[in-house]
mmCIF file of C-alpha atoms in Angstrom:
data_model
loop_
_atom_site.group_PDB
_atom_site.id
_atom_site.type_symbol
_atom_site.label_atom_id
_atom_site.label_comp_id
_atom_site.label_asym_id
_atom_site.label_seq_id
_atom_site.Cartn_x
_atom_site.Cartn_y
_atom_site.Cartn_z
ATOM 1 C CA MET A 1311 16.428 -8.640 -22.572
ATOM 2 C CA SER A 1312 15.266 -7.719 -26.068
ATOM 3 C CA GLY A 1313 12.216 -5.513 -26.465
ATOM 4 C CA LYS A 1314 10.565 -3.507 -23.727
ATOM 5 C CA LEU A 1315 9.460 -5.121 -20.476
ATOM 6 C CA ARG A 1316 5.700 -5.652 -20.669
ATOM 7 C CA VAL A 1317 3.866 -4.547 -17.510
ATOM 8 C CA LEU A 1318 0.249 -5.562 -16.919
ATOM 9 C CA ILE A 1319 -1.610 -3.090 -14.702
ATOM 10 C CA LEU A 1320 -4.628 -4.163 -12.673
ATOM 11 C CA GLY A 1321 -6.702 -1.152 -11.699
ATOM 12 C CA ALA A 1322 -8.082 1.763 -13.682
ATOM 13 C CA GLY A 1323 -8.757 4.199 -10.837
ATOM 14 C CA GLN A 1324 -6.484 6.895 -9.469
ATOM 15 C CA MET A 1325 -3.759 4.468 -8.390
ATOM 16 C CA GLY A 1326 -3.894 2.263 -11.474
ATOM 17 C CA THR A 1327 -3.756 5.190 -13.893
ATOM 18 C CA GLY A 1328 -1.002 6.808 -11.821
ATOM 19 C CA ILE A 1329 1.052 3.626 -12.119
ATOM 20 C CA ALA A 1330 0.306 3.499 -15.851
ATOM 21 C CA ARG A 1331 1.618 7.054 -16.315
ATOM 22 C CA LEU A 1332 4.878 6.092 -14.608
ATOM 23 C CA VAL A 1333 5.270 2.939 -16.705
ATOM 24 C CA LEU A 1334 4.818 5.062 -19.825
ATOM 25 C CA GLN A 1335 7.568 7.424 -18.645
ATOM 26 C CA LYS A 1336 10.167 4.823 -17.682
ATOM 27 C CA ILE A 1337 12.927 3.554 -19.952
ATOM 28 C CA GLY A 1338 12.691 -0.031 -21.145
ATOM 29 C CA MET A 1339 9.110 -0.822 -20.155
ATOM 30 C CA GLU A 1340 5.618 -0.400 -21.536
ATOM 31 C CA PRO A 1341 2.049 -1.222 -20.490
ATOM 32 C CA ALA A 1342 1.057 -4.666 -21.719
ATOM 33 C CA GLY A 1343 -2.543 -3.888 -20.907
ATOM 34 C CA VAL A 1344 -4.853 -2.574 -18.211
ATOM 35 C CA PHE A 1345 -7.536 -4.498 -16.343
ATOM 36 C CA GLY A 1346 -10.399 -2.534 -14.803
ATOM 37 C CA ARG A 1347 -13.127 -3.648 -12.425
ATOM 38 C CA ARG A 1348 -15.340 -0.600 -12.923
ATOM 39 C CA LYS A 1349 -17.799 -1.082 -15.755
ATOM 40 C CA GLU A 1350 -17.734 2.616 -16.635
ATOM 41 C CA ARG A 1351 -13.985 2.390 -17.271
ATOM 42 C CA VAL A 1352 -13.996 -0.756 -19.396
ATOM 43 C CA GLY A 1353 -13.436 0.077 -23.058
ATOM 44 C CA MET A 1354 -11.814 3.465 -22.369
ATOM 45 C CA ASP A 1355 -8.445 4.178 -23.936
ATOM 46 C CA LEU A 1356 -5.659 4.164 -21.347
ATOM 47 C CA GLY A 1357 -4.219 7.439 -22.608
ATOM 48 C CA LEU A 1358 -7.491 9.269 -22.037
ATOM 49 C CA ALA A 1359 -8.225 7.528 -18.721
ATOM 50 C CA ALA A 1360 -4.731 8.383 -17.451
ATOM 51 C CA GLY A 1361 -4.977 12.023 -18.482
ATOM 52 C CA GLN A 1362 -2.390 11.791 -21.260
ATOM 53 C CA GLY A 1363 -4.528 13.914 -23.582
ATOM 54 C CA LYS A 1364 -4.296 11.433 -26.436
ATOM 55 C CA ALA A 1365 -5.296 7.874 -27.227
ATOM 56 C CA LEU A 1366 -2.624 5.181 -26.897
ATOM 57 C CA GLY A 1367 -4.494 2.323 -28.514
ATOM 58 C CA ILE A 1368 -4.623 0.379 -25.234
ATOM 59 C CA ARG A 1369 -8.178 -0.297 -24.097
ATOM 60 C CA ILE A 1370 -9.092 -1.006 -20.479
ATOM 61 C CA ASP A 1371 -10.259 -4.612 -20.375
ATOM 62 C CA GLY A 1372 -12.751 -6.163 -17.961
ATOM 63 C CA ASP A 1373 -11.753 -9.800 -18.601
ATOM 64 C CA LEU A 1374 -8.520 -10.562 -16.763
ATOM 65 C CA GLU A 1375 -8.013 -14.103 -18.030
ATOM 66 C CA SER A 1376 -8.429 -13.064 -21.654
ATOM 67 C CA LEU A 1377 -6.192 -10.035 -21.161
ATOM 68 C CA ILE A 1378 -3.395 -12.143 -19.662
ATOM 69 C CA GLU A 1379 -3.489 -14.559 -22.574
ATOM 70 C CA GLN A 1380 -3.573 -11.811 -25.222
ATOM 71 C CA SER A 1381 -1.026 -9.396 -23.729
ATOM 72 C CA SER A 1382 1.755 -11.820 -22.643
ATOM 73 C CA PRO A 1383 2.921 -9.681 -19.680
ATOM 74 C CA GLN A 1384 6.265 -10.264 -17.951
ATOM 75 C CA VAL A 1385 5.248 -8.652 -14.657
ATOM 76 C CA ALA A 1386 2.014 -7.349 -13.154
ATOM 77 C CA ILE A 1387 1.105 -4.585 -10.708
ATOM 78 C CA GLN A 1388 -2.194 -5.036 -8.871
ATOM 79 C CA ALA A 1389 -3.940 -1.832 -7.766
ATOM 80 C CA THR A 1390 -7.579 -2.842 -7.487
ATOM 81 C CA CYS A 1391 -8.345 -3.291 -3.769
ATOM 82 C CA SER A 1392 -7.166 -3.208 -0.149
ATOM 83 C CA ARG A 1393 -8.158 -6.530 1.381
ATOM 84 C CA LEU A 1394 -6.433 -9.874 0.943
ATOM 85 C CA ASP A 1395 -9.587 -11.865 0.249
ATOM 86 C CA ASP A 1396 -10.601 -9.370 -2.426
ATOM 87 C CA ALA A 1397 -7.158 -9.537 -4.061
ATOM 88 C CA LEU A 1398 -6.827 -13.312 -3.947
ATOM 89 C CA GLY A 1399 -8.671 -14.192 -7.166
ATOM 90 C CA GLU A 1400 -6.597 -11.822 -9.300
ATOM 91 C CA LEU A 1401 -3.349 -12.855 -7.633
ATOM 92 C CA THR A 1402 -4.159 -16.520 -8.168
ATOM 93 C CA SER A 1403 -4.844 -15.963 -11.874
ATOM 94 C CA LEU A 1404 -1.589 -14.080 -12.368
ATOM 95 C CA LEU A 1405 0.559 -16.582 -10.491
ATOM 96 C CA ARG A 1406 -0.979 -19.549 -12.300
ATOM 97 C CA HIS A 1407 0.074 -17.910 -15.569
ATOM 98 C CA GLY A 1408 3.637 -17.589 -14.238
ATOM 99 C CA ILE A 1409 3.540 -13.802 -13.882
ATOM 100 C CA PRO A 1410 5.491 -12.108 -11.042
ATOM 101 C CA VAL A 1411 3.233 -9.731 -9.099
ATOM 102 C CA ILE A 1412 3.595 -6.504 -7.144
ATOM 103 C CA SER A 1413 0.409 -5.702 -5.210
ATOM 104 C CA ILE A 1414 -0.512 -2.462 -3.445
ATOM 105 C CA ALA A 1415 -3.395 -4.116 -1.561
ATOM 106 C CA GLU A 1416 -2.687 -3.048 2.023
ATOM 107 C CA GLU A 1417 -3.217 -6.502 3.508
ATOM 108 C CA MET A 1418 -0.691 -7.932 1.034
ATOM 109 C CA ALA A 1419 2.083 -6.071 2.870
ATOM 110 C CA TYR A 1420 2.126 -8.919 5.410
ATOM 111 C CA PRO A 1421 -0.656 -11.305 4.372
ATOM 112 C CA ALA A 1422 -0.018 -13.823 7.157
ATOM 113 C CA SER A 1423 -1.422 -11.227 9.546
ATOM 114 C CA SER A 1424 -4.848 -11.516 7.913
ATOM 115 C CA SER A 1425 -4.738 -15.192 6.996
ATOM 116 C CA LEU A 1426 -1.798 -17.544 7.453
ATOM 117 C CA GLU A 1427 -3.620 -20.102 5.310
ATOM 118 C CA THR A 1428 -3.964 -17.666 2.397
ATOM 119 C CA ALA A 1429 -0.362 -16.510 2.731
ATOM 120 C CA GLU A 1430 0.824 -20.123 2.589
ATOM 121 C CA LYS A 1431 -1.396 -20.762 -0.438
ATOM 122 C CA LEU A 1432 0.105 -17.792 -2.292
ATOM 123 C CA ASP A 1433 3.609 -18.892 -1.373
ATOM 124 C CA ARG A 1434 3.004 -22.430 -2.646
ATOM 125 C CA LEU A 1435 1.431 -21.155 -5.860
ATOM 126 C CA ALA A 1436 4.315 -18.761 -6.533
ATOM 127 C CA LEU A 1437 6.873 -21.491 -5.835
ATOM 128 C CA GLU A 1438 5.028 -23.946 -8.061
ATOM 129 C CA HIS A 1439 5.120 -21.529 -11.002
ATOM 130 C CA GLY A 1440 8.603 -20.168 -10.327
ATOM 131 C CA VAL A 1441 7.701 -16.517 -9.741
ATOM 132 C CA ALA A 1442 7.744 -14.019 -6.878
ATOM 133 C CA VAL A 1443 4.961 -11.901 -5.354
ATOM 134 C CA VAL A 1444 5.187 -8.991 -2.912
ATOM 135 C CA GLY A 1445 2.940 -6.344 -1.370
ATOM 136 C CA THR A 1446 4.136 -2.757 -1.197
ATOM 137 C CA GLY A 1447 2.930 0.800 -0.705
ATOM 138 C CA ILE A 1448 3.770 3.913 1.236
ATOM 139 C CA ASN A 1449 1.859 2.680 4.287
ATOM 140 C CA PRO A 1450 1.884 -0.217 4.885
ATOM 141 C CA GLY A 1451 5.009 -1.141 3.000
ATOM 142 C CA PHE A 1452 7.392 1.690 3.762
ATOM 143 C CA VAL A 1453 6.910 4.529 6.288
ATOM 144 C CA LEU A 1454 5.536 2.656 9.314
ATOM 145 C CA ASP A 1455 7.346 -0.642 8.726
ATOM 146 C CA LEU A 1456 10.277 -0.902 6.284
ATOM 147 C CA LEU A 1457 11.685 2.458 7.406
ATOM 148 C CA LEU A 1458 11.353 1.420 11.061
ATOM 149 C CA ILE A 1459 13.089 -1.868 10.362
ATOM 150 C CA THR A 1460 15.941 -0.130 8.535
ATOM 151 C CA LEU A 1461 16.470 2.390 11.337
ATOM 152 C CA SER A 1462 16.480 -0.404 13.933
ATOM 153 C CA GLY A 1463 19.626 -1.755 12.266
ATOM 154 C CA VAL A 1464 21.782 0.713 14.228
ATOM 155 C CA CYS A 1465 20.405 -0.456 17.583
ATOM 156 C CA SER A 1466 21.897 -3.149 19.822
ATOM 157 C CA ASP A 1467 18.756 -3.162 21.973
ATOM 158 C CA ILE A 1468 15.227 -1.762 21.660
ATOM 159 C CA HIS A 1469 12.702 -1.072 24.406
ATOM 160 C CA SER A 1470 9.920 0.388 22.276
ATOM 161 C CA ILE A 1471 9.113 1.903 18.890
ATOM 162 C CA THR A 1472 6.657 4.747 18.291
ATOM 163 C CA ALA A 1473 5.846 6.030 14.818
ATOM 164 C CA ARG A 1474 3.392 8.687 13.742
ATOM 165 C CA ARG A 1475 2.126 9.642 10.289
ATOM 166 C CA VAL A 1476 -0.076 12.719 9.896
ATOM 167 C CA ASN A 1477 -1.332 13.088 6.355
ATOM 168 C CA ASP A 1478 -3.773 14.914 4.126
ATOM 169 C CA LEU A 1479 -6.598 12.870 2.588
ATOM 170 C CA SER A 1480 -7.535 15.588 0.091
ATOM 171 C CA PRO A 1481 -5.864 13.950 -2.965
ATOM 172 C CA TYR A 1482 -7.716 10.665 -2.488
ATOM 173 C CA GLY A 1483 -10.847 9.400 -4.196
ATOM 174 C CA PRO A 1484 -14.256 8.509 -2.790
ATOM 175 C CA SER A 1485 -13.472 4.931 -1.716
ATOM 176 C CA VAL A 1486 -10.633 6.036 0.585
ATOM 177 C CA LEU A 1487 -12.666 8.954 1.941
ATOM 178 C CA ARG A 1488 -15.589 6.653 2.750
ATOM 179 C CA SER A 1489 -13.307 4.237 4.599
ATOM 180 C CA GLN A 1490 -12.153 7.151 6.797
ATOM 181 C CA GLY A 1491 -15.693 8.357 7.497
ATOM 182 C CA VAL A 1492 -15.126 11.727 5.835
ATOM 183 C CA GLY A 1493 -18.356 13.747 5.552
ATOM 184 C CA LEU A 1494 -20.287 11.714 8.135
ATOM 185 C CA THR A 1495 -21.791 12.921 11.379
ATOM 186 C CA GLU A 1496 -20.102 11.758 14.577
ATOM 187 C CA GLU A 1497 -22.949 9.279 15.186
ATOM 188 C CA GLU A 1498 -22.702 7.938 11.645
ATOM 189 C CA PHE A 1499 -18.940 7.540 12.102
ATOM 190 C CA TYR A 1500 -19.325 5.291 15.147
ATOM 191 C CA ASN A 1501 -22.128 3.357 13.434
ATOM 192 C CA GLY A 1502 -19.770 2.853 10.492
ATOM 193 C CA ILE A 1503 -17.107 1.496 12.856
ATOM 194 C CA GLU A 1504 -19.619 -1.049 14.166
ATOM 195 C CA GLU A 1505 -20.816 -2.020 10.674
ATOM 196 C CA GLY A 1506 -17.326 -2.153 9.180
ATOM 197 C CA SER A 1507 -17.858 0.569 6.572
ATOM 198 C CA VAL A 1508 -15.504 2.935 8.451
ATOM 199 C CA VAL A 1509 -12.170 1.228 8.985
ATOM 200 C CA GLY A 1510 -9.642 4.021 9.344
ATOM 201 C CA HIS A 1511 -6.202 2.955 8.235
ATOM 202 C CA PHE A 1512 -5.738 -0.373 6.466
ATOM 203 C CA GLY A 1513 -2.460 -1.979 7.461
ATOM 204 C CA PHE A 1514 -1.571 -1.379 11.111
ATOM 205 C CA ARG A 1515 -1.506 -5.086 11.945
ATOM 206 C CA GLU A 1516 0.507 -5.833 8.802
ATOM 207 C CA SER A 1517 3.081 -3.165 9.682
ATOM 208 C CA ILE A 1518 3.352 -4.333 13.286
ATOM 209 C CA GLN A 1519 3.811 -7.977 12.326
ATOM 210 C CA MET A 1520 6.420 -7.093 9.702
ATOM 211 C CA VAL A 1521 8.442 -5.062 12.214
ATOM 212 C CA ALA A 1522 8.058 -7.664 14.958
ATOM 213 C CA ALA A 1523 9.161 -10.491 12.662
ATOM 214 C CA ALA A 1524 12.193 -8.504 11.505
ATOM 215 C CA VAL A 1525 13.480 -7.777 15.027
ATOM 216 C CA GLY A 1526 12.437 -11.132 16.520
ATOM 217 C CA TRP A 1527 9.616 -10.033 18.806
ATOM 218 C CA GLU A 1528 6.546 -12.178 19.469
ATOM 219 C CA ILE A 1529 3.476 -9.950 19.804
ATOM 220 C CA GLU A 1530 0.849 -11.051 22.344
ATOM 221 C CA HIS A 1531 -1.985 -8.789 21.261
ATOM 222 C CA ILE A 1532 -2.759 -5.535 19.464
ATOM 223 C CA GLU A 1533 -5.162 -2.843 20.655
ATOM 224 C CA GLU A 1534 -6.696 -0.364 18.209
ATOM 225 C CA LEU A 1535 -8.475 2.947 18.767
ATOM 226 C CA ARG A 1536 -10.505 4.860 16.159
ATOM 227 C CA GLU A 1537 -11.989 8.290 16.822
ATOM 228 C CA PRO A 1538 -13.506 10.915 14.511
ATOM 229 C CA ILE A 1539 -11.682 14.148 13.719
ATOM 230 C CA ILE A 1540 -14.396 16.798 13.711
ATOM 231 C CA ALA A 1541 -14.068 19.768 11.363
ATOM 232 C CA GLY A 1542 -14.214 23.252 12.828
ATOM 233 C CA VAL A 1543 -14.277 24.906 9.395
ATOM 234 C CA LYS A 1544 -15.630 23.974 5.974
ATOM 235 C CA ARG A 1545 -13.316 21.711 3.994
ATOM 236 C CA GLN A 1546 -13.817 20.716 0.370
ATOM 237 C CA THR A 1547 -12.255 18.314 -2.141
ATOM 238 C CA PRO A 1548 -13.411 17.306 -5.639
ATOM 239 C CA PHE A 1549 -15.210 14.356 -4.046
ATOM 240 C CA VAL A 1550 -16.594 15.625 -0.728
ATOM 241 C CA THR A 1551 -17.656 18.756 1.158
ATOM 242 C CA VAL A 1552 -17.220 18.660 4.932
ATOM 243 C CA GLU A 1553 -19.200 21.197 6.904
ATOM 244 C CA PRO A 1554 -18.217 22.347 10.421
ATOM 245 C CA GLY A 1555 -19.277 19.707 12.906
ATOM 246 C CA GLU A 1556 -18.914 16.848 10.407
ATOM 247 C CA VAL A 1557 -16.157 14.245 10.290
ATOM 248 C CA ALA A 1558 -13.031 15.408 8.458
ATOM 249 C CA GLY A 1559 -11.086 12.209 9.051
ATOM 250 C CA CYS A 1560 -10.114 9.447 11.441
ATOM 251 C CA PHE A 1561 -7.629 9.334 14.315
ATOM 252 C CA HIS A 1562 -6.416 5.725 14.326
ATOM 253 C CA GLN A 1563 -3.888 4.208 16.695
ATOM 254 C CA ALA A 1564 -2.578 0.678 17.226
ATOM 255 C CA ILE A 1565 -0.517 -0.556 20.186
ATOM 256 C CA ALA A 1566 1.254 -3.918 20.165
ATOM 257 C CA TYR A 1567 2.130 -5.652 23.448
ATOM 258 C CA ARG A 1568 4.944 -8.035 24.296
ATOM 259 C CA GLU A 1569 5.350 -9.583 27.759
ATOM 260 C CA GLY A 1570 2.596 -7.299 28.972
ATOM 261 C CA GLU A 1571 4.328 -4.110 27.854
ATOM 262 C CA PRO A 1572 3.604 -1.829 24.850
ATOM 263 C CA VAL A 1573 6.495 -2.198 22.396
ATOM 264 C CA ILE A 1574 5.161 -0.856 19.083
ATOM 265 C CA THR A 1575 2.813 2.136 18.878
ATOM 266 C CA LEU A 1576 1.623 3.360 15.487
ATOM 267 C CA ILE A 1577 -0.405 6.575 15.291
ATOM 268 C CA HIS A 1578 -2.065 7.696 12.080
ATOM 269 C CA PRO A 1579 -4.517 10.634 12.080
ATOM 270 C CA GLN A 1580 -5.830 11.211 8.551
ATOM 271 C CA GLN A 1581 -8.084 14.080 7.473
ATOM 272 C CA VAL A 1582 -8.879 16.315 4.516
ATOM 273 C CA HIS A 1583 -7.085 19.675 4.453
ATOM 274 C CA PRO A 1584 -5.609 19.508 7.989
ATOM 275 C CA GLY A 1585 -3.754 22.768 7.326
ATOM 276 C CA LEU A 1586 -7.054 24.686 7.398
ATOM 277 C CA GLU A 1587 -7.038 24.182 11.162
ATOM 278 C CA GLY A 1588 -3.311 24.523 11.751
ATOM 279 C CA VAL A 1589 -2.394 20.832 11.684
ATOM 280 C CA GLU A 1590 1.005 20.185 10.088
ATOM 281 C CA THR A 1591 1.468 16.926 8.227
ATOM 282 C CA GLY A 1592 4.569 14.792 8.603
ATOM 283 C CA ASP A 1593 6.179 11.471 9.480
ATOM 284 C CA SER A 1594 8.117 10.718 12.650
ATOM 285 C CA ILE A 1595 9.802 7.671 14.148
ATOM 286 C CA GLU A 1596 11.160 7.264 17.675
ATOM 287 C CA ILE A 1597 13.076 4.178 18.739
ATOM 288 C CA ASP A 1598 13.800 3.940 22.469
ATOM 289 C CA GLY A 1599 16.883 1.766 22.529
ATOM 290 C CA THR A 1600 20.664 1.642 22.464
ATOM 291 C CA PRO A 1601 21.182 4.022 20.861
ATOM 292 C CA SER A 1602 17.832 5.779 20.659
ATOM 293 C CA VAL A 1603 16.804 7.040 17.224
ATOM 294 C CA HIS A 1604 14.556 9.947 16.269
ATOM 295 C CA LEU A 1605 13.738 10.745 12.658
ATOM 296 C CA ALA A 1606 11.089 13.224 11.551
ATOM 297 C CA GLY A 1607 10.112 15.096 8.410
ATOM 298 C CA SER A 1608 7.380 17.458 7.304
ATOM 299 C CA PRO A 1609 5.271 17.520 5.188
ATOM 300 C CA GLU A 1610 4.433 13.821 4.996
ATOM 301 C CA ILE A 1611 5.715 11.658 2.159
ATOM 302 C CA PRO A 1612 2.680 11.925 -0.159
ATOM 303 C CA GLY A 1613 0.858 8.607 -0.133
ATOM 304 C CA GLY A 1614 -0.629 8.454 -3.613
ATOM 305 C CA VAL A 1615 2.321 9.388 -5.813
ATOM 306 C CA ALA A 1616 4.782 7.605 -3.519
ATOM 307 C CA THR A 1617 2.815 4.356 -3.637
ATOM 308 C CA CYS A 1618 2.743 4.511 -7.444
ATOM 309 C CA ALA A 1619 6.499 5.081 -7.453
ATOM 310 C CA LEU A 1620 7.161 2.220 -5.033
ATOM 311 C CA ALA A 1621 5.094 -0.186 -7.142
ATOM 312 C CA VAL A 1622 7.062 0.658 -10.282
ATOM 313 C CA ASN A 1623 10.436 0.864 -8.516
ATOM 314 C CA MET A 1624 9.925 -2.645 -7.128
ATOM 315 C CA ILE A 1625 9.799 -4.164 -10.627
ATOM 316 C CA PRO A 1626 13.509 -5.090 -10.856
ATOM 317 C CA ARG A 1627 13.457 -6.296 -7.243
ATOM 318 C CA ILE A 1628 10.591 -8.731 -7.816
ATOM 319 C CA LEU A 1629 11.979 -9.931 -11.155
ATOM 320 C CA ASN A 1630 15.344 -10.658 -9.508
ATOM 321 C CA ALA A 1631 13.782 -12.264 -6.411
ATOM 322 C CA SER A 1632 13.637 -15.961 -5.674
ATOM 323 C CA PRO A 1633 10.226 -17.566 -6.249
ATOM 324 C CA GLY A 1634 7.660 -17.358 -3.462
ATOM 325 C CA LEU A 1635 5.749 -14.852 -1.341
ATOM 326 C CA HIS A 1636 7.864 -11.977 -0.035
ATOM 327 C CA THR A 1637 7.462 -8.929 2.180
ATOM 328 C CA MET A 1638 9.282 -5.639 1.727
ATOM 329 C CA SER A 1639 11.690 -6.598 4.506
ATOM 330 C CA ASP A 1640 12.752 -9.745 2.582
ATOM 331 C CA LEU A 1641 13.951 -7.936 -0.527
ATOM 332 C CA PRO A 1642 16.574 -5.256 -1.217
ATOM 333 C CA PRO A 1643 15.058 -1.832 -0.498
ATOM 334 C CA PRO A 1644 13.678 -0.064 -3.556
ATOM 335 C CA ALA A 1645 15.513 2.747 -5.293
ATOM 336 C CA ALA A 1646 14.269 5.296 -7.800
ATOM 337 C CA LEU A 1647 14.120 3.621 -11.200
ATOM 338 C CA LEU A 1648 15.893 6.220 -13.348
ATOM 339 C CA GLY A 1649 17.773 4.022 -15.800
ATOM 340 C CA ASP A 1650 16.760 1.329 -18.244
ATOM 341 C CA VAL A 1651 14.904 -1.358 -16.279
ATOM 342 C CA ARG A 1652 16.225 -4.036 -18.650
ATOM 343 C CA GLU A 1653 19.774 -3.391 -17.416
ATOM 344 C CA MET A 1654 18.654 -3.987 -13.824
ATOM 345 C CA ILE A 1655 17.287 -7.479 -14.360
ATOM 346 C CA GLY A 1656 19.324 -10.674 -14.256
ATOM 347 C CA SER A 1657 22.684 -11.803 -12.949
ATOM 348 C CA GLY A 1658 24.530 -8.772 -14.271
ATOM 349 C CA SER A 1659 22.244 -6.229 -12.647
ATOM 350 C CA GLY A 1660 24.147 -5.713 -9.422
ATOM 351 C CA PHE A 1661 20.996 -6.414 -7.399
ATOM 352 C CA TYR A 1662 20.585 -9.328 -5.060
ATOM 353 C CA GLY A 1663 17.304 -11.195 -5.386
#
């Protein structure tokens, strides 16, 4: 491949600019352009928006169709939203222009879980235009699904899987904090659950369906529980101040049943500054099987920077993949992209698409 790989980035918030910084650092690639939904970001120079301290001559654009036509990208990373229906318009535009896509929208990790019809539409569109599309992220996309699937490979039989991720919400922006109910009263939290403004973790159903499909289980139903985590001390981030007695986060759990028995349990309490009240963050996986497997680490794999890394590290995987809609379990697992990305693309790359 001659010239640098041109990467179009959709999203000008914390995740989009984090991805842009990585693209700027990597060998053999460059930002083709940046699309932003937020009006206050449109027109800003990417270098200044991404905290580079200098202008790069790349302006954040609010017109995706025009940007695609002008920038001629070879791959795109979508970091604008969480839900499948919200992501669909942008994904459709990219695929119709023949651009492979990596999305960090949580519901894109296993889109058939939200809408089989939409997943089939994306698959057909990608096949029609000869490109691949995949959803990724730290969770869903890695810790509570791909890592579970990989560890299950040493088992001849599995009775149940339990995974827990305890993380710190402090690095996240206002949209994530709102979705977790941070700063609300307990009554407001439960009202938000009813109204849909407080959702807890996006992605439990996607993770469960990805794991179940990989091991060959048919899930009968999934039960979810959301409860507020109440602060006992004052906790503060750049975006929110939580007083004692207010909601510091959300305890969210999902249990999947097969033949009347719980087979996959995912537990994900998220809160700002958990360490202020002695809560240690971390990730743990327990597989009850033959043999049983237990893997745990602390602190947790940091969600924000790890998701940015996964999105960029998946570039050679999606460019080498066969056309169509993929999940993380369909493709070779990502590896840190430390060499020239151009040498990792094509038949001589050593990767299997």
